[in-house]
mmCIF file of C-alpha atoms and ligand atoms in Angstrom:
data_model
loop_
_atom_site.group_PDB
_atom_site.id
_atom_site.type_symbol
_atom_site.label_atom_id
_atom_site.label_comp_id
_atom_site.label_asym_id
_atom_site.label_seq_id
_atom_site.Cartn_x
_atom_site.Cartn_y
_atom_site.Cartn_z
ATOM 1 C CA UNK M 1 0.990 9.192 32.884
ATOM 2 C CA UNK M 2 0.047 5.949 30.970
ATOM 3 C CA UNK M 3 0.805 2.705 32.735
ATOM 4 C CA UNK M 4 2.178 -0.295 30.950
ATOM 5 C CA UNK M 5 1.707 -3.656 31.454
ATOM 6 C CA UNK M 6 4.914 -5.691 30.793
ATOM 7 C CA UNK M 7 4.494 -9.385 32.021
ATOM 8 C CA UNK M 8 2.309 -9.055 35.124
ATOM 9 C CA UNK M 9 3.298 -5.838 36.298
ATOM 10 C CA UNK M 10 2.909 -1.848 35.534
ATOM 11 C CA UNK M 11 5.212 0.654 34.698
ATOM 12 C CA UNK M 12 4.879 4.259 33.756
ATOM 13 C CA UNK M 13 5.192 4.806 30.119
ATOM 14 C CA UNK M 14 8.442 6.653 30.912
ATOM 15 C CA UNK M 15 10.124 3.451 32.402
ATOM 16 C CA UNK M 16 8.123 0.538 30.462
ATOM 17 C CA UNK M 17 11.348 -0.808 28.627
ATOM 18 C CA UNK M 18 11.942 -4.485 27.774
ATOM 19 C CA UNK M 19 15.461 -5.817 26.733
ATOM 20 C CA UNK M 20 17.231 -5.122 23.421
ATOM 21 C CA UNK M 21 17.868 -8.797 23.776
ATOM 22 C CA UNK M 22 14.152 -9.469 22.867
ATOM 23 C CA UNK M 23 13.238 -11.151 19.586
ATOM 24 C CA UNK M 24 10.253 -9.015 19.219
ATOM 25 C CA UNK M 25 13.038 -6.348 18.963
ATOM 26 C CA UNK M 26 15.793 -8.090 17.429
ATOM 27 C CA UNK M 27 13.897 -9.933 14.697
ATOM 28 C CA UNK M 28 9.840 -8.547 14.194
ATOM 29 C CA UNK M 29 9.498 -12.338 16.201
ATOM 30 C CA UNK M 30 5.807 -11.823 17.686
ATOM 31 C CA UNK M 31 2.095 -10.872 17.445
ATOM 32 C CA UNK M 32 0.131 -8.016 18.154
ATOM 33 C CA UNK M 33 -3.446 -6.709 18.068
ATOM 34 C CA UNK M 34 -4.758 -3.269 18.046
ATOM 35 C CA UNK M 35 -8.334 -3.032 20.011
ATOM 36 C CA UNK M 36 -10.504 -0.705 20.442
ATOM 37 C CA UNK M 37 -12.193 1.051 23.520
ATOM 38 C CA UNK M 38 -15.851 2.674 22.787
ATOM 39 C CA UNK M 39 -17.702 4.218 25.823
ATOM 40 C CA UNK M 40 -15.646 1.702 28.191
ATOM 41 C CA UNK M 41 -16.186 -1.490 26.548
ATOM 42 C CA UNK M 42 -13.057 -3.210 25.258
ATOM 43 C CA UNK M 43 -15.050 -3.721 21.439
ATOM 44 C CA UNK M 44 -14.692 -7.458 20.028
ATOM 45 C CA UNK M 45 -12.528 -8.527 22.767
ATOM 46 C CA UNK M 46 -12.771 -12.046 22.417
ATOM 47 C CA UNK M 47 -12.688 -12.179 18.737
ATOM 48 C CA UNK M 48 -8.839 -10.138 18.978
ATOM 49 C CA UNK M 49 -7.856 -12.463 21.708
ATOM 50 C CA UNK M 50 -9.057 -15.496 19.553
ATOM 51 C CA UNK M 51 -6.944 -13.976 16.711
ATOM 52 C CA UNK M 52 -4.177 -13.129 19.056
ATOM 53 C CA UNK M 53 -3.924 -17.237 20.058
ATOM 54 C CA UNK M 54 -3.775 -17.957 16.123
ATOM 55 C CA UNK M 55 -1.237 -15.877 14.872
ATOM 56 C CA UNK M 56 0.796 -17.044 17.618
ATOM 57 C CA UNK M 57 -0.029 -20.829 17.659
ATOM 58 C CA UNK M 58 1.227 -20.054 13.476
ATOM 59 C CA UNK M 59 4.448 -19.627 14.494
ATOM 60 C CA UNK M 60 4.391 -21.491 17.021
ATOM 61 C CA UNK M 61 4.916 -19.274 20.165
ATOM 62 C CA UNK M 62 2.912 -20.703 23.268
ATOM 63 C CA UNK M 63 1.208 -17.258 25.335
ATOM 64 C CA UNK M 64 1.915 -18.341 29.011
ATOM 65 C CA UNK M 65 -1.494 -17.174 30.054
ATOM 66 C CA UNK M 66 -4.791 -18.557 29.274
ATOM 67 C CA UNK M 67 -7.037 -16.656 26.984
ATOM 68 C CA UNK M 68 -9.225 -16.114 30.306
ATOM 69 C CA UNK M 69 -6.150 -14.717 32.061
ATOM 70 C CA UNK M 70 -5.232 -12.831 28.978
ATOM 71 C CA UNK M 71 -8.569 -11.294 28.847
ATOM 72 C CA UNK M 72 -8.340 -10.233 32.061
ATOM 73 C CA UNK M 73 -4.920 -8.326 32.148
ATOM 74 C CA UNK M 74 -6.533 -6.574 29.437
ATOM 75 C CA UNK M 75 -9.269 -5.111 31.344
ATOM 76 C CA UNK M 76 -7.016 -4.574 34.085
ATOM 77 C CA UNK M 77 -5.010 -2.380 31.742
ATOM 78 C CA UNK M 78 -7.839 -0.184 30.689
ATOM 79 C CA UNK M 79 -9.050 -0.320 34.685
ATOM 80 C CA UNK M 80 -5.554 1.173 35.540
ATOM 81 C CA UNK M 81 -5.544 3.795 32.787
ATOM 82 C CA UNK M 82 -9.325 4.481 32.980
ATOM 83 C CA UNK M 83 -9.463 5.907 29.206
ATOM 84 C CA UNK M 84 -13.101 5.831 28.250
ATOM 85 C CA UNK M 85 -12.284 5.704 24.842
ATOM 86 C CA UNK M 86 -8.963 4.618 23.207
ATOM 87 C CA UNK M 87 -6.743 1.907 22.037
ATOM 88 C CA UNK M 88 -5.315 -0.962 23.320
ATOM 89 C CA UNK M 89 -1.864 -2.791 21.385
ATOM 90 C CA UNK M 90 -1.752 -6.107 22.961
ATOM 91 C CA UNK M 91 1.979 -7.768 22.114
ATOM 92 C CA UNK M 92 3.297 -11.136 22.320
ATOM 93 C CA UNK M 93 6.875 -11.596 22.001
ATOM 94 C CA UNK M 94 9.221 -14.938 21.813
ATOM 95 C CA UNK M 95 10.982 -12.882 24.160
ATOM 96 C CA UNK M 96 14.740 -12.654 25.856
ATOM 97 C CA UNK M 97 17.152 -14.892 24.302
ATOM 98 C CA UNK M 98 20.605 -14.654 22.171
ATOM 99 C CA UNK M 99 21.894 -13.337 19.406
ATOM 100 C CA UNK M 100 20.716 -15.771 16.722
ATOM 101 C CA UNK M 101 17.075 -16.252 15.339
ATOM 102 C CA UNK M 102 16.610 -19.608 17.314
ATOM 103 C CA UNK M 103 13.444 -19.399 19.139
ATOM 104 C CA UNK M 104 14.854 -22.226 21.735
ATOM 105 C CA UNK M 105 16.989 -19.744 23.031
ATOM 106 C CA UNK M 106 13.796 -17.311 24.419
ATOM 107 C CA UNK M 107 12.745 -19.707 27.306
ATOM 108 C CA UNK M 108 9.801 -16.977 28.241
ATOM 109 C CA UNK M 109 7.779 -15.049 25.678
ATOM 110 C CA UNK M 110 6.860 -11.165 26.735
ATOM 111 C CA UNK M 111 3.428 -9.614 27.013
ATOM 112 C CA UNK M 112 2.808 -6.043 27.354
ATOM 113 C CA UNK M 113 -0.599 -4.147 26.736
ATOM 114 C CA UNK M 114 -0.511 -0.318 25.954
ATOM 115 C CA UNK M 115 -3.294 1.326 26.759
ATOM 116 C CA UNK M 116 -3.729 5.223 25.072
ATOM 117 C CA UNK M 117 -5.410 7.522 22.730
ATOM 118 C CA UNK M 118 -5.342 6.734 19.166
ATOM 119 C CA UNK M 119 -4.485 8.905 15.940
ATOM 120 C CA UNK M 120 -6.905 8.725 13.805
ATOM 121 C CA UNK M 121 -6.900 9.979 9.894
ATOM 122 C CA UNK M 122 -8.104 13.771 10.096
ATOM 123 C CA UNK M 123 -11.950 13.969 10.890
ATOM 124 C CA UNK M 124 -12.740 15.731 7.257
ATOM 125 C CA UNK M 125 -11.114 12.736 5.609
ATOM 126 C CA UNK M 126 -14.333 10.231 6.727
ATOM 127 C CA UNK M 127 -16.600 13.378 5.421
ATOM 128 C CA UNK M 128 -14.771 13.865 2.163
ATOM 129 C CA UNK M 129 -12.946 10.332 1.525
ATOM 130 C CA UNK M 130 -9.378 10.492 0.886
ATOM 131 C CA UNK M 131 -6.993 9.343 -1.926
ATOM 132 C CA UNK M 132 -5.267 6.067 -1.919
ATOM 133 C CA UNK M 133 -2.619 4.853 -4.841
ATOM 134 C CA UNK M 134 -1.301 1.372 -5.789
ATOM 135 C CA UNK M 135 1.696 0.608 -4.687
ATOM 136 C CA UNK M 136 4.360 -1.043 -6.290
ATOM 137 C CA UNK M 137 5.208 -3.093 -3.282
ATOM 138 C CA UNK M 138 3.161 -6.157 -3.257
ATOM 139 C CA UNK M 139 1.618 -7.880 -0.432
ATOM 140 C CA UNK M 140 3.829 -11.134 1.130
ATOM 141 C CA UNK M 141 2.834 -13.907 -0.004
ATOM 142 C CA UNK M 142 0.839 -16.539 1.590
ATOM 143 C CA UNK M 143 2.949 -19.005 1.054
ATOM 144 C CA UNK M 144 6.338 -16.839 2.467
ATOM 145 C CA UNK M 145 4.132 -15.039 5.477
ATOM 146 C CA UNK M 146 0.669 -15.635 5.715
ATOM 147 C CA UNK M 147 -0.698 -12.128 6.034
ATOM 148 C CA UNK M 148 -3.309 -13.303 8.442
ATOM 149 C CA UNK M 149 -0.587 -13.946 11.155
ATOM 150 C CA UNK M 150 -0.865 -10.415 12.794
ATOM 151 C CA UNK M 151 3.163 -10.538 13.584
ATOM 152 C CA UNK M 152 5.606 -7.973 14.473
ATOM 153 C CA UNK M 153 6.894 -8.139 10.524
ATOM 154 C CA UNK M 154 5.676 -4.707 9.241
ATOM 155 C CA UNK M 155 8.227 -3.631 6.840
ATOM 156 C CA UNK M 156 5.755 -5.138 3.549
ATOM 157 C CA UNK M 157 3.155 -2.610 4.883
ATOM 158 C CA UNK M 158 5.477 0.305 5.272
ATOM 159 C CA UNK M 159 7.440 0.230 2.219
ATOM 160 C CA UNK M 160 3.924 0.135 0.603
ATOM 161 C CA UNK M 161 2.604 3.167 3.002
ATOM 162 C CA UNK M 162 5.879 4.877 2.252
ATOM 163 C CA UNK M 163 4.784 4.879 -1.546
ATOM 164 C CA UNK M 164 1.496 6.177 -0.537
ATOM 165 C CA UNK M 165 2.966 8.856 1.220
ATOM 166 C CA UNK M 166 5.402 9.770 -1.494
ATOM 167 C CA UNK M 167 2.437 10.307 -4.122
ATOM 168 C CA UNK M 168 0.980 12.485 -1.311
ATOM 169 C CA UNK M 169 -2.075 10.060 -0.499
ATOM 170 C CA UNK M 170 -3.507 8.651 2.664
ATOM 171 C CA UNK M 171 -2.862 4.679 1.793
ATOM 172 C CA UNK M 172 -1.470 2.170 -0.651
ATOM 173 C CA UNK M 173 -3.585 -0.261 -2.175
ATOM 174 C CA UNK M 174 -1.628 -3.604 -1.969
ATOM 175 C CA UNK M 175 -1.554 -6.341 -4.800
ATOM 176 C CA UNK M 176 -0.761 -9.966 -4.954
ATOM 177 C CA UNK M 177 1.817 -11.595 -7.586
ATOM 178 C CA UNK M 178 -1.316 -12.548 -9.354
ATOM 179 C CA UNK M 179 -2.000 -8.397 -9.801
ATOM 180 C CA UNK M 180 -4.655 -8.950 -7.597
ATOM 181 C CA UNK M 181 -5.991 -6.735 -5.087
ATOM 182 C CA UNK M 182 -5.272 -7.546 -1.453
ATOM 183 C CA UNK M 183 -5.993 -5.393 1.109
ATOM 184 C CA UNK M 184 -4.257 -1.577 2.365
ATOM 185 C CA UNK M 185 -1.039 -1.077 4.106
ATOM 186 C CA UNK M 186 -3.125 -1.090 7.698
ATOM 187 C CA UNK M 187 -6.744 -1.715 6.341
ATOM 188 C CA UNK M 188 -9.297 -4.292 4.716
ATOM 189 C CA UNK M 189 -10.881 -2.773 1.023
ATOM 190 C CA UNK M 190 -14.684 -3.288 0.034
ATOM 191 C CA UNK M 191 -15.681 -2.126 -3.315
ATOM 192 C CA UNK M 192 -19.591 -1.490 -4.225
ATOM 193 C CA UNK M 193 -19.719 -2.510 -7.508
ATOM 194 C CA UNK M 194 -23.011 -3.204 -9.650
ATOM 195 C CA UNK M 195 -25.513 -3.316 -6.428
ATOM 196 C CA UNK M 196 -22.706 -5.774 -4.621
ATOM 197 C CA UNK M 197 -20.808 -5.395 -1.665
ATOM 198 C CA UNK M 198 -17.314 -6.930 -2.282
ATOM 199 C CA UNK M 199 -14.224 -7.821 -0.303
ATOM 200 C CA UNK M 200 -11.309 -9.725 -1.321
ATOM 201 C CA UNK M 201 -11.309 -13.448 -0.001
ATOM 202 C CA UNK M 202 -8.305 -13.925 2.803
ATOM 203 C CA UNK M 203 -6.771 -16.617 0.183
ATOM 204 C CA UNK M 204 -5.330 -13.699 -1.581
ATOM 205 C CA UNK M 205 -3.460 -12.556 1.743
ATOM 206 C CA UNK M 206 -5.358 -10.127 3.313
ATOM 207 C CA UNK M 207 -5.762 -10.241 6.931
ATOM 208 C CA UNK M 208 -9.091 -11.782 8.599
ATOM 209 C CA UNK M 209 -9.829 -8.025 9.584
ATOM 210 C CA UNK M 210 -12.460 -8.003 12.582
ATOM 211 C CA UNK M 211 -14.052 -4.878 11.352
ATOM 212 C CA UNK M 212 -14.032 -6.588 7.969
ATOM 213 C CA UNK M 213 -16.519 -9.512 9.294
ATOM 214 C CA UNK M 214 -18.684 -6.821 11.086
ATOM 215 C CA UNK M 215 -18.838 -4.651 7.816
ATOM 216 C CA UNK M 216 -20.110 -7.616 6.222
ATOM 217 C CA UNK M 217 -22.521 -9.301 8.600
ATOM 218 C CA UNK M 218 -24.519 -5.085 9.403
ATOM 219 C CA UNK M 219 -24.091 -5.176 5.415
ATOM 220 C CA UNK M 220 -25.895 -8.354 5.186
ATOM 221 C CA UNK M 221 -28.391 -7.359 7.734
ATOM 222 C CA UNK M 222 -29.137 -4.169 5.595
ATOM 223 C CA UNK M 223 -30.472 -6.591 2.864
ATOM 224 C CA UNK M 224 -27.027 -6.155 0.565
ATOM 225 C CA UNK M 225 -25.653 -8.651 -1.939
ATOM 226 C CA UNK M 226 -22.283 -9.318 0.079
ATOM 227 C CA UNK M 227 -19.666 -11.120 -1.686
ATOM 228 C CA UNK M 228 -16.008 -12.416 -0.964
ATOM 229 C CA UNK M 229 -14.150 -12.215 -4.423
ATOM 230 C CA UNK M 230 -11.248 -11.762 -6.397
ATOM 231 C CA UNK M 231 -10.781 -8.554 -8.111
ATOM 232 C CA UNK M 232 -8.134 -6.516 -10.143
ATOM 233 C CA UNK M 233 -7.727 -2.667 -10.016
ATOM 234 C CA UNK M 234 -9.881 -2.533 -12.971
ATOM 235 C CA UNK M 235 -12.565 -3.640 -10.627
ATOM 236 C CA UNK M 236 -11.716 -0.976 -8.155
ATOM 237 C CA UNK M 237 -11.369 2.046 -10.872
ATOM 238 C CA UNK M 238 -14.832 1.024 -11.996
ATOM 239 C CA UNK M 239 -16.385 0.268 -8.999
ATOM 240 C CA UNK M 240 -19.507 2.704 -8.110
ATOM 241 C CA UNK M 241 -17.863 3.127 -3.822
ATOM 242 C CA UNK M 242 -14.985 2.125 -2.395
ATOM 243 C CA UNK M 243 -14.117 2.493 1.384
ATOM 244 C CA UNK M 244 -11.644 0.698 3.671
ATOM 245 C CA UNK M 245 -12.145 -1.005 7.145
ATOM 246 C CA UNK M 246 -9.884 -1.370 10.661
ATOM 247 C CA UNK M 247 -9.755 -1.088 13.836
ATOM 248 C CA UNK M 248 -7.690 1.932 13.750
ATOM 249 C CA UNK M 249 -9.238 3.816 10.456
ATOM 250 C CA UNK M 250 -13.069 2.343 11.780
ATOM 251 C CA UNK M 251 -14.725 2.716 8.231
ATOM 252 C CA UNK M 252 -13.782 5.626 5.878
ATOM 253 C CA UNK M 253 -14.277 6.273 1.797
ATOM 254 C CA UNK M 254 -12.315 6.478 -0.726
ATOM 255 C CA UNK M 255 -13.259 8.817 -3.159
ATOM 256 C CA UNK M 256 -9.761 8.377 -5.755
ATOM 257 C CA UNK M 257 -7.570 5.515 -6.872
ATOM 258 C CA UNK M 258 -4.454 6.354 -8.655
ATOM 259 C CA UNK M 259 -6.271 9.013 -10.207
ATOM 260 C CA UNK M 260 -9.102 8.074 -11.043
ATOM 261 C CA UNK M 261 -13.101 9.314 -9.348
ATOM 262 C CA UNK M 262 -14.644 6.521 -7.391
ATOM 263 C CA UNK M 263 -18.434 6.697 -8.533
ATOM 264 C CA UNK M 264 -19.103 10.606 -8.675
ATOM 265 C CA UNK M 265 -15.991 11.607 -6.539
ATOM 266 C CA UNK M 266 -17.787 11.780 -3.017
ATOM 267 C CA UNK M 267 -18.568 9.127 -0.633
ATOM 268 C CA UNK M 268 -21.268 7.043 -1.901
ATOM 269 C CA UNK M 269 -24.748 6.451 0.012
ATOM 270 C CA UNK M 270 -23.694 2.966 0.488
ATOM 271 C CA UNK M 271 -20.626 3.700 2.626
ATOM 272 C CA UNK M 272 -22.296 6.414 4.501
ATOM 273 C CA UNK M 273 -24.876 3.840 5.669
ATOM 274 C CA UNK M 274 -22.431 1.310 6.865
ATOM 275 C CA UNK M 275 -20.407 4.046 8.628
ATOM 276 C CA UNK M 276 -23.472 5.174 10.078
ATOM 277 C CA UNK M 277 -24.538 1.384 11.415
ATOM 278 C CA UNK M 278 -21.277 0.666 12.144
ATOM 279 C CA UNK M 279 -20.859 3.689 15.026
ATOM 280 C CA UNK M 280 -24.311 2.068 16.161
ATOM 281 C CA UNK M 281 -22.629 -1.401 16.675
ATOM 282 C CA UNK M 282 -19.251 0.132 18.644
ATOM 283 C CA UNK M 283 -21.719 1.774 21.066
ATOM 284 C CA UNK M 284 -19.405 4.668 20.873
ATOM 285 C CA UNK M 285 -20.918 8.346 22.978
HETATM 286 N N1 PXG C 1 -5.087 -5.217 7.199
HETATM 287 C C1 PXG C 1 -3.937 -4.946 7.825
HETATM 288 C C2 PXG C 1 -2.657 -5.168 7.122
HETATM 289 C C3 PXG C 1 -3.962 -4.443 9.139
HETATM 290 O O1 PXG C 1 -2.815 -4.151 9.774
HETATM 291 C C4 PXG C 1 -6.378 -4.516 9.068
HETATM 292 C C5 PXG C 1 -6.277 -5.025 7.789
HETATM 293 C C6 PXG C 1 -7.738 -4.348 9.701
HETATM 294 O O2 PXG C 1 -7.982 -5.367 10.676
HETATM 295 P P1 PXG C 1 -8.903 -5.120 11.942
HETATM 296 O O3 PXG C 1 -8.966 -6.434 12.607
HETATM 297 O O4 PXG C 1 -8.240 -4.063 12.764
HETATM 298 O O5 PXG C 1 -10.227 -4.691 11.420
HETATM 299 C C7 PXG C 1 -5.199 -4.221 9.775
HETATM 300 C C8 PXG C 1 -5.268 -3.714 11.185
HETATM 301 C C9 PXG C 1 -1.954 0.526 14.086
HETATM 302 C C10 PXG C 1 -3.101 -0.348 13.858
HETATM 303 O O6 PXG C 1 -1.702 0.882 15.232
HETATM 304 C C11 PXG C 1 -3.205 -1.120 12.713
HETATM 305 C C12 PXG C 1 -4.283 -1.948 12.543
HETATM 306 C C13 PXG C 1 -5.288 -1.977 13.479
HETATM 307 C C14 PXG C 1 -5.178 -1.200 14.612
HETATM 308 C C15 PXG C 1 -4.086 -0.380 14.819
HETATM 309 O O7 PXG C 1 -1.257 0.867 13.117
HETATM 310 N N2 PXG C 1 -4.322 -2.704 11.413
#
C-alpha cells in the first residue's frame, strides 16, 4: 500500500487522514503541486518547489521547512514508495485552526506528499488529439485570484471542466473578461499559427505552467518563432495546430474547438515534434 507523508511522518494510504478542522479542508486555504516521476528522477523538482514557495509566500502562508528540507521529504516519499514512474501532489495547508477563515487561528500549516500512479487521458487521445470546447465559465481574475497561485481553490476549473464534460469533450478552453483566451481547466494552450509558436502571456491569468516554459525553450531550440501573446478564439479556430501542455496531460493535440477542424483535423507535424522532444527531455523508459 501507498505511504503518505503527513508532516514528518508516514502513514498507509488507508489511515493518512488530517483533521476536518484544517483550512485546506474547510476553506480551499493552501497550495499544491503535481510532479512528475520519469525513470526515477523527480522531473523539474526545483522549479515545482520554487513555485510551491511562491504561491504560498502570495498568500502569505510560511512552509515550516526549508526548500532544502522540502526537497528532501520529497525524495524520501518516492524512496518509501519506490514507484519508478508516477506522480507526486505535494500540499501545503494553513492547517488546524477554528471555525472562521482567520488564518491566525492555524498556528502550524500541514504538509503531506502523495506519492502514486497517475491517470492519464486515454493513450489514443495523444495519437488522434481530442476535442476541447469553450466554456462559459471564465477564468478568475487576476486581480480576484491570481491564477498563478497554484492554491487549493479549484472550483473555477471544475465548473469549466464540468462544461467540457457536458458537451462530451476532453477540456474547456478558459477565457478572460476581456474574451481572451487563458489557458484549460488543468492545462497551458499553444496555438501554431502562421509558422509561430504561441502561448498566452501569464498577464491574462494563466498559470506559469512548468511544462509550458520547457515547450517553449525545446521549441526555441528547434529553430521556431516562439511567441507569448494575446489571442481570441478566432485565433485558435484559425490556427494551423493547437495542443495543450501539463504536468499531468505531458503534451497532447487538439484536433477540434467548439466544432471546428484544427488545421486538417489530425495532429499537426509541429506538435508531433515537440511531443517527440519533449519525451526526450523527461528521460522517461
Ligand atoms: N494550468 C492549470 C490551471 C493547471 O492546473 C497547468 C496549467 C499546467 O502546469 P504544469 O506546471 O503542470 O505544466 C496546470 C497543472 C491534477 C494535476 O492532478 C493538475 C495539474 C498538474 C498536475 C496534476 O489534476 N495542473
Amino acid at each position: 500500500m501507498m505511504q503518505v507523508y503527513i508532516d514528518g511522518k508516514f502513514f498507509p494510504k488507508s489511515k493518512a487522514n488530517i483533521s476536518v478542522y484544517d483550512h485546506g479542508f474547510l476553506y480551499g486555504d493552501g497550495v499544491f503541486e503535481g510532479i512528475r516521476i520519469y525513470s526515477d528522477n523527480i522531473f523539474m523538482l526545483d522549479e515545482h518547489i520554487n513555485r510551491l514557495y511562491d504561491s504560498a509566500k502570495a498568500i502569505r502562508l510560511k512552509i515550516p521547512l526549508s526548500k532544502t528540507e522540502l526537497r528532501n521529504a520529497v525524495r524520501q516519499a518516492h524512496k518509501v514508495n519506490g514507484l519508478k514512474n508516477g506522480y507526486v501532489r505535494l500540499i501545503v495547508t494553513r492547517g488546524v485552526g477554528d471555525l472562521g477563515i482567520d488564518p491566525k487561528k492555524c498556528p502550524k500549516p500541514s504538509i503531506i506528499i502523495i506519492v502514486n500512479k497517475i491517470a492519464l487521458y486515454p493513450a489514443e487521445l495523444y495519437k488522434k488529439g481530442m476535442e476541447i470546447i469553450t466554456a462559459s465559465t471564465q477564468r478568475t481574475p487576476v486581480s480576484a485570484l491570481n491564477p498563478q497561485i497554484k492554491s487549493m481553490n479549484y472550483l473555477n476549473n471544475i465548473l469549466a471542466n464540468i462544461e467540457a464534460v457536458n458537451a462530451g469533450a476532453n477540456e474547456a478552453l478558459m477565457l478572460n473578461s476581456s474574451g481572451n483566451v487563458v489557458e484549460c481547466s488543468g492545462d497551458n494552450i499553444f496555438i501554431y499559427r502562421n509558422g509561430t509558436l504561441i502561448t498566452p502571456p501569464t498577464s491574462t491569468g494563466a498559470l506559469d505552467g512548468i511544462t509550458r516554459r520547457i515547450v517553449m525553450k525545446i521549441a526555441e531550440q528547434e529553430g521556431l518563432s516562439v511567441k507569448e501573446l494575446i489571442f481570441s478564439k478566432y485565433e485558435v479556430y484559425t490556427s494551423d495546430e493547437c495542443f495543450l501542455t501539463g504536468t499531468a496531460a505531458e503534451l497532447i493535440p487538439v484536433v477540434k474547438v467548439d466544432g471546428r477542424d484544427i488545421g486538417n483535423g489530425k495532429p499537426g507535424k509541429i506538435t508531433r515534434l515537440l511531443i517527440n522532444k519533449f519525451k526526450k527531455f523527461t528521460g522517461e523508459k
